[in-house]
Short mmCIF file of C-alpha atoms in Angstrom, two decimals:
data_model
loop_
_atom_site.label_atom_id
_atom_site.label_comp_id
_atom_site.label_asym_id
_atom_site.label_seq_id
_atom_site.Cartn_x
_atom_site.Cartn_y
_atom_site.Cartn_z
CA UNK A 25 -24.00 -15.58 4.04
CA UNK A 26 -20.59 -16.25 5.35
CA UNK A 27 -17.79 -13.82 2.77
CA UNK A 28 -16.35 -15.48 0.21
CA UNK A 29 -15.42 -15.93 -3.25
CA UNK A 30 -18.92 -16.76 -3.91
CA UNK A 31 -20.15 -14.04 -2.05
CA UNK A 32 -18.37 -11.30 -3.41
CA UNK A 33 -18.81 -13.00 -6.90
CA UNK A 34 -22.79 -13.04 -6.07
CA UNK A 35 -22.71 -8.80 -5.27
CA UNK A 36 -20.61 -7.76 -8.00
CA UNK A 37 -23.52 -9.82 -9.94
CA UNK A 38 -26.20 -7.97 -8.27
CA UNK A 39 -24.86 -5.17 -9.52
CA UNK A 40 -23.71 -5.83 -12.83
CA UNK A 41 -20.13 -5.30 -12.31
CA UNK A 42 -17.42 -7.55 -12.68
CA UNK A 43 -13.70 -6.53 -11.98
CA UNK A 44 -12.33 -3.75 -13.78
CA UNK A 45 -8.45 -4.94 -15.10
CA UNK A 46 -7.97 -1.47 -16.26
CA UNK A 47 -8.20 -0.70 -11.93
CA UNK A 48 -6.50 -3.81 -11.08
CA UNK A 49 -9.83 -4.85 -9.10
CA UNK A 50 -9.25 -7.72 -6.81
CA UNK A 51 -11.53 -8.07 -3.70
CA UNK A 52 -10.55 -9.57 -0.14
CA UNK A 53 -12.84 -12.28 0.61
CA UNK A 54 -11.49 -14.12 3.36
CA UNK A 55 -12.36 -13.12 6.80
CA UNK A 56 -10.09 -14.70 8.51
CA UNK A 57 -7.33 -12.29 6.21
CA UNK A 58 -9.57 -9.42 6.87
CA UNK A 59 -9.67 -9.79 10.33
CA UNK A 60 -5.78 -10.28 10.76
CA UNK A 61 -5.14 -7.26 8.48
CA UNK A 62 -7.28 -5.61 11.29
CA UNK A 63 -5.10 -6.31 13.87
CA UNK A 64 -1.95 -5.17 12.08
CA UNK A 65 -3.65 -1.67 11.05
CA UNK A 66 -4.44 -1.49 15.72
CA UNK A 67 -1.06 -2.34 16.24
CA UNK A 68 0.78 0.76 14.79
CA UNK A 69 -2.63 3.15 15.23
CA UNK A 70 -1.90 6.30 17.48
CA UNK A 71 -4.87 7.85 18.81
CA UNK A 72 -6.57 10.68 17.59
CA UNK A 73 -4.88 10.61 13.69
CA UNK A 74 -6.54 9.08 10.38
CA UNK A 75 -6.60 5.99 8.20
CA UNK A 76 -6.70 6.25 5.06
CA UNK A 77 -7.97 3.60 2.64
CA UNK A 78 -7.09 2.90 -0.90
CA UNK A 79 -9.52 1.72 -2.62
CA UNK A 80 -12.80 0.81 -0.76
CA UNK A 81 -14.26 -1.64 -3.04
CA UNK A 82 -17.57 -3.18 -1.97
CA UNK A 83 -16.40 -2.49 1.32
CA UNK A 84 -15.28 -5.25 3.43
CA UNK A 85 -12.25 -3.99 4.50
CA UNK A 86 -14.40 -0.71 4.93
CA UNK A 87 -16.95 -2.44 6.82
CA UNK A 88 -14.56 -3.93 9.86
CA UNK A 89 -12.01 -0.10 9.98
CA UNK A 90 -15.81 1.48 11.22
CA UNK A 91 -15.92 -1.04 13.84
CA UNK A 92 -12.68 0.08 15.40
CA UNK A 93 -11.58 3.81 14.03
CA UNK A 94 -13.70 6.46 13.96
CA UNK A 95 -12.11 9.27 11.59
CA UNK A 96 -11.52 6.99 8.05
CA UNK A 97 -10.96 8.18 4.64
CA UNK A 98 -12.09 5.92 1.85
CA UNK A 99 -10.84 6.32 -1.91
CA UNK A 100 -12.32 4.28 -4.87
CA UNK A 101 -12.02 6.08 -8.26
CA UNK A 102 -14.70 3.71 -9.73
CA UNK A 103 -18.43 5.15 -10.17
CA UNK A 104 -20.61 2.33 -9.26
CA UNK A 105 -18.17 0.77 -6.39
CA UNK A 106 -18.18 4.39 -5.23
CA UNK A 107 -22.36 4.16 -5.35
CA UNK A 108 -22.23 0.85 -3.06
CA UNK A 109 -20.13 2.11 -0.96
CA UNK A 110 -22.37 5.16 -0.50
CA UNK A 111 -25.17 2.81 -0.11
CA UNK A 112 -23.73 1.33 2.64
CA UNK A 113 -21.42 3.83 4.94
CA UNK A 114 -23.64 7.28 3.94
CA UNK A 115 -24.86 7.67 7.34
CA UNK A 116 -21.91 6.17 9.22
CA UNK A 117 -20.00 9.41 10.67
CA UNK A 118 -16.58 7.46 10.98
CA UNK A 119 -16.26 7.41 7.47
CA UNK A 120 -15.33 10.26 4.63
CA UNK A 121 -16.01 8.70 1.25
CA UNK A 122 -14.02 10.47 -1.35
CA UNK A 123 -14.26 9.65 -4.82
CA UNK A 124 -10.87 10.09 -6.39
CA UNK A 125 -7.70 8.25 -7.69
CA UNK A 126 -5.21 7.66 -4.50
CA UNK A 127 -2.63 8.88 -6.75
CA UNK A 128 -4.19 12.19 -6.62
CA UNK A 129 -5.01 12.35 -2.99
CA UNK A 130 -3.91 15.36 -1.12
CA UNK A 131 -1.97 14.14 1.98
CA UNK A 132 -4.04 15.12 4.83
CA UNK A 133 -3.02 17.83 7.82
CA UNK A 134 -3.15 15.43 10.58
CA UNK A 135 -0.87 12.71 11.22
CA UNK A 136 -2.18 9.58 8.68
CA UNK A 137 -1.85 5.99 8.42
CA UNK A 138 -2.26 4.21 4.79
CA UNK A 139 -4.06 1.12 4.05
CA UNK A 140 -5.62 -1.04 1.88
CA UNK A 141 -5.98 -4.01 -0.39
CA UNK A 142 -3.78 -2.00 -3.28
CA UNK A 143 -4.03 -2.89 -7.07
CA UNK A 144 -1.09 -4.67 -7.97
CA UNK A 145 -0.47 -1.91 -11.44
CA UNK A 146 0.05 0.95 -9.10
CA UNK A 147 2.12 -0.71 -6.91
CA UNK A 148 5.42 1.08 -7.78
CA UNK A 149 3.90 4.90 -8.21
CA UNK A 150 2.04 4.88 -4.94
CA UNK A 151 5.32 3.88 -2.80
CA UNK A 152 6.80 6.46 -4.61
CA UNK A 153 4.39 9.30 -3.99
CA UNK A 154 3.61 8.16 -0.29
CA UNK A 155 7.06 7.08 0.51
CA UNK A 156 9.20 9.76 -1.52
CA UNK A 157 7.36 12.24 -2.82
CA UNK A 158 5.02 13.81 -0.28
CA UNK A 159 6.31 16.19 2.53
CA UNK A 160 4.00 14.61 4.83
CA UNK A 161 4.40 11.29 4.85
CA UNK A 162 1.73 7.87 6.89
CA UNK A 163 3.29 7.50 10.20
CA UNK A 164 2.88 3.42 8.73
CA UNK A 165 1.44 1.67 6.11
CA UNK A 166 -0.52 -1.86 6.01
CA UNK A 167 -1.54 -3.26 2.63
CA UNK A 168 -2.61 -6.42 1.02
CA UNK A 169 -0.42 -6.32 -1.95
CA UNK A 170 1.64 -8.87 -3.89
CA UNK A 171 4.37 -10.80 -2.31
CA UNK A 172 7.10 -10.41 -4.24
CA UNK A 173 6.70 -6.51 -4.88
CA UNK A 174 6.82 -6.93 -1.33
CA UNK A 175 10.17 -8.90 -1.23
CA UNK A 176 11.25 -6.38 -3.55
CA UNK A 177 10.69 -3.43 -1.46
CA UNK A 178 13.12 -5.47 1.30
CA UNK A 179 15.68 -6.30 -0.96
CA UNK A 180 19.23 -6.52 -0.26
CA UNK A 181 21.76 -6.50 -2.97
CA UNK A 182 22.80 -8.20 -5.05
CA UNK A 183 18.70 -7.30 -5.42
CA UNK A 184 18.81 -4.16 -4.14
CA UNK A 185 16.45 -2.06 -6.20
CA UNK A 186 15.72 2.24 -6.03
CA UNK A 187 12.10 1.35 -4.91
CA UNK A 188 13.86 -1.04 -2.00
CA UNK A 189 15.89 1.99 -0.84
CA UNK A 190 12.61 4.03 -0.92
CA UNK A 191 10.85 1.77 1.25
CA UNK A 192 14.07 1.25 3.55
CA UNK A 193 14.98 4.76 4.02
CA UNK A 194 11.19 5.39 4.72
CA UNK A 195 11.22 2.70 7.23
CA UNK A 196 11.03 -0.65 8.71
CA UNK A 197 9.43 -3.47 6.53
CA UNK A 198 7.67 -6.62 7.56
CA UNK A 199 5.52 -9.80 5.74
CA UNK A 200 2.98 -10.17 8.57
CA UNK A 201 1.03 -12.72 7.40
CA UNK A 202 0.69 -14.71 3.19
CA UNK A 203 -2.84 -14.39 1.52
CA UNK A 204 -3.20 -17.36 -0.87
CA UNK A 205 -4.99 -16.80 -3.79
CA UNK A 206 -8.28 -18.38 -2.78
CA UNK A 207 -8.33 -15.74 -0.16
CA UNK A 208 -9.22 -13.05 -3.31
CA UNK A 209 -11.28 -12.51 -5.94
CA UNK A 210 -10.92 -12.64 -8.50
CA UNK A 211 -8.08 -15.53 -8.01
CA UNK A 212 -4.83 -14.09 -8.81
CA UNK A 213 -2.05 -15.83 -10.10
CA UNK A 214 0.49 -14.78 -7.41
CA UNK A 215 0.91 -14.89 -3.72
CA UNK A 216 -0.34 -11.49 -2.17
CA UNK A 217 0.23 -10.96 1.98
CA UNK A 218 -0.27 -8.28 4.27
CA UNK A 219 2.60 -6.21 4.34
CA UNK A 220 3.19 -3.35 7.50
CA UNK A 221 5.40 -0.90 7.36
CA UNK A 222 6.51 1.62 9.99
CA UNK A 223 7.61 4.86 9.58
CA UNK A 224 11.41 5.09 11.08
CA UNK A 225 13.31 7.06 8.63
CA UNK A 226 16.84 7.07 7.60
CA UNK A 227 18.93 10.26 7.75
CA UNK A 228 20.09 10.65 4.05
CA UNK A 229 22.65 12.96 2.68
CA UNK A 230 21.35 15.77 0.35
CA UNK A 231 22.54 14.31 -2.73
CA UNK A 232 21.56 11.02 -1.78
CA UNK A 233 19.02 10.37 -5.18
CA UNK A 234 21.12 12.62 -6.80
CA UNK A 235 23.76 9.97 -6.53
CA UNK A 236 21.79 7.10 -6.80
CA UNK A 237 19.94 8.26 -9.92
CA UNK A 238 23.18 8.76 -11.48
CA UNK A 239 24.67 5.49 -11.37
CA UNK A 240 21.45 3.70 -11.54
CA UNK A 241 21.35 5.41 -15.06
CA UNK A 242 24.76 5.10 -16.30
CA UNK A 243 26.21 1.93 -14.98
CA UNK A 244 28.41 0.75 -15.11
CA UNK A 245 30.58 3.34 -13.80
CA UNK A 246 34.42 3.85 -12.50
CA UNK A 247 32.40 3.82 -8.77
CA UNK A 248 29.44 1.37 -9.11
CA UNK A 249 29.62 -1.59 -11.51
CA UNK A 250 26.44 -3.31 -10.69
CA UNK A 251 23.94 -0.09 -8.81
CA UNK A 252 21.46 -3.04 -7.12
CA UNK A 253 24.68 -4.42 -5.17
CA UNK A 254 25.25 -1.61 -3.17
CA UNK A 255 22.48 -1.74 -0.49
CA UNK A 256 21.52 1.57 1.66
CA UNK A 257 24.11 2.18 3.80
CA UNK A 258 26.52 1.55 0.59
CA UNK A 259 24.98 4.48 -1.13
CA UNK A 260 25.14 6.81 1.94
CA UNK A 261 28.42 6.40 2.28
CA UNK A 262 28.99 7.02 -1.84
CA UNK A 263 26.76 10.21 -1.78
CA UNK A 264 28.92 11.53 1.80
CA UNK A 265 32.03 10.98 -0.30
CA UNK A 266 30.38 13.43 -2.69
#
């Protein structure tokens, strides 16, 4: 049976599951998407360094990465997606299955890139952490999320938000491709597309978050009236000024 809505409806079924809102469980189900999201992940892999996945699911996604990687990590926090998954990649050696919340993931040693068809709740944390937080950061990054979280990330100002300068200073930002909502399942009521990002940071000055926390908190003030205005290279040149 060709994959589709129906399809993944039918498994989940099967199983007794149905998607878990608390996770944000949606479910690629278009191959066409899957297949294009493919090609984005082989177009910024280097050889001989990992992908990691967030959130496996029942394993579509999963299912086309072991056709054309062979050293994958796969996280899905939930216990009986984590069983079908086992079920069907146990004895595949390109795969690590590891049962744990991304957001808890310890960054592996060797050079990384991120993936996935993300939940749209965690959106904002796991930019942070992957992005901002973690001293070794995915060389790139390729999800499926929601549009305009997407938009957001490449916002100029007037729209220019702290997560847009995350994702800017971290590196280059592209829409490759729209996923309509008949493309997922369960339907959701936005516009998701595959987003890549590569890794091609900006040199900041030390107090860089120092000074954009501070206005971003305490606007208006005698330097900033309006903090999303200023754009990146706006706030450089603030925090040099000291």
């Amino acid at each position: 049976m060709k994959l589709n809505q129906e399809k993944c409806k039918a498994e989940l079924e099967e199983n007794n599951l149905i998607p878990r809102k608390y996770y944000g469980q949606v479910f690629t189900t278009d191959e066409k998407i899957i297949d294009e999201f493919i090609e984005v992940v082989k177009s910024i892999y280097k050889p001989n360094t990992k992908i990691v996945e967030v959130g496996g699911g029942l394993g579509y996604i999963t299912e086309k990465l072991a056709e054309n990687f062979d050293d994958i990590d796969v996280l899905e926090i939930d216990d009986e997606l984590f069983k079908i998954l086992n079920t069907k990649f146990d004895q595949n050696s390109s795969i690590n299955l590891i049962k744990e919340d991304i957001l808890e993931y310890k960054t592996p040693k060797k050079d990384y890139l991120l993936i996935g068809n993300i939940p749209f709740h965690i959106s904002g944390r796991l930019y942070r952490k992957f992005m901002s937080e973690v001293d070794h950061k995915p060389y790139g990054i390729v999800f499926i999320t929601d549009k305009n979280y997407a938009k957001t990330l490449m916002g100029q100002p007037p729209r220019c938000y702290r997560v847009s300068l995350q994702a800017q200073s971290y590196g280059d930002i592209e829409i490759v491709a729209d996923v309509p909502p008949t493309s997922v399942y369960p339907e959701p009521k936005v516009m998701s597309c595959i987003m890549k990002i590569t890794h091609n940071p900006t040199k900041l000055p030390k107090n860089f978050w120092d000074t954009v926390n501070y206005h971003f908190e305490n606007f208006p003030t005698k330097e900033v009236e309006s903090p999303k205005a200023v754009g990146l290279k706006g706030w450089i040149e603030l925090a040099e000024k000291g």
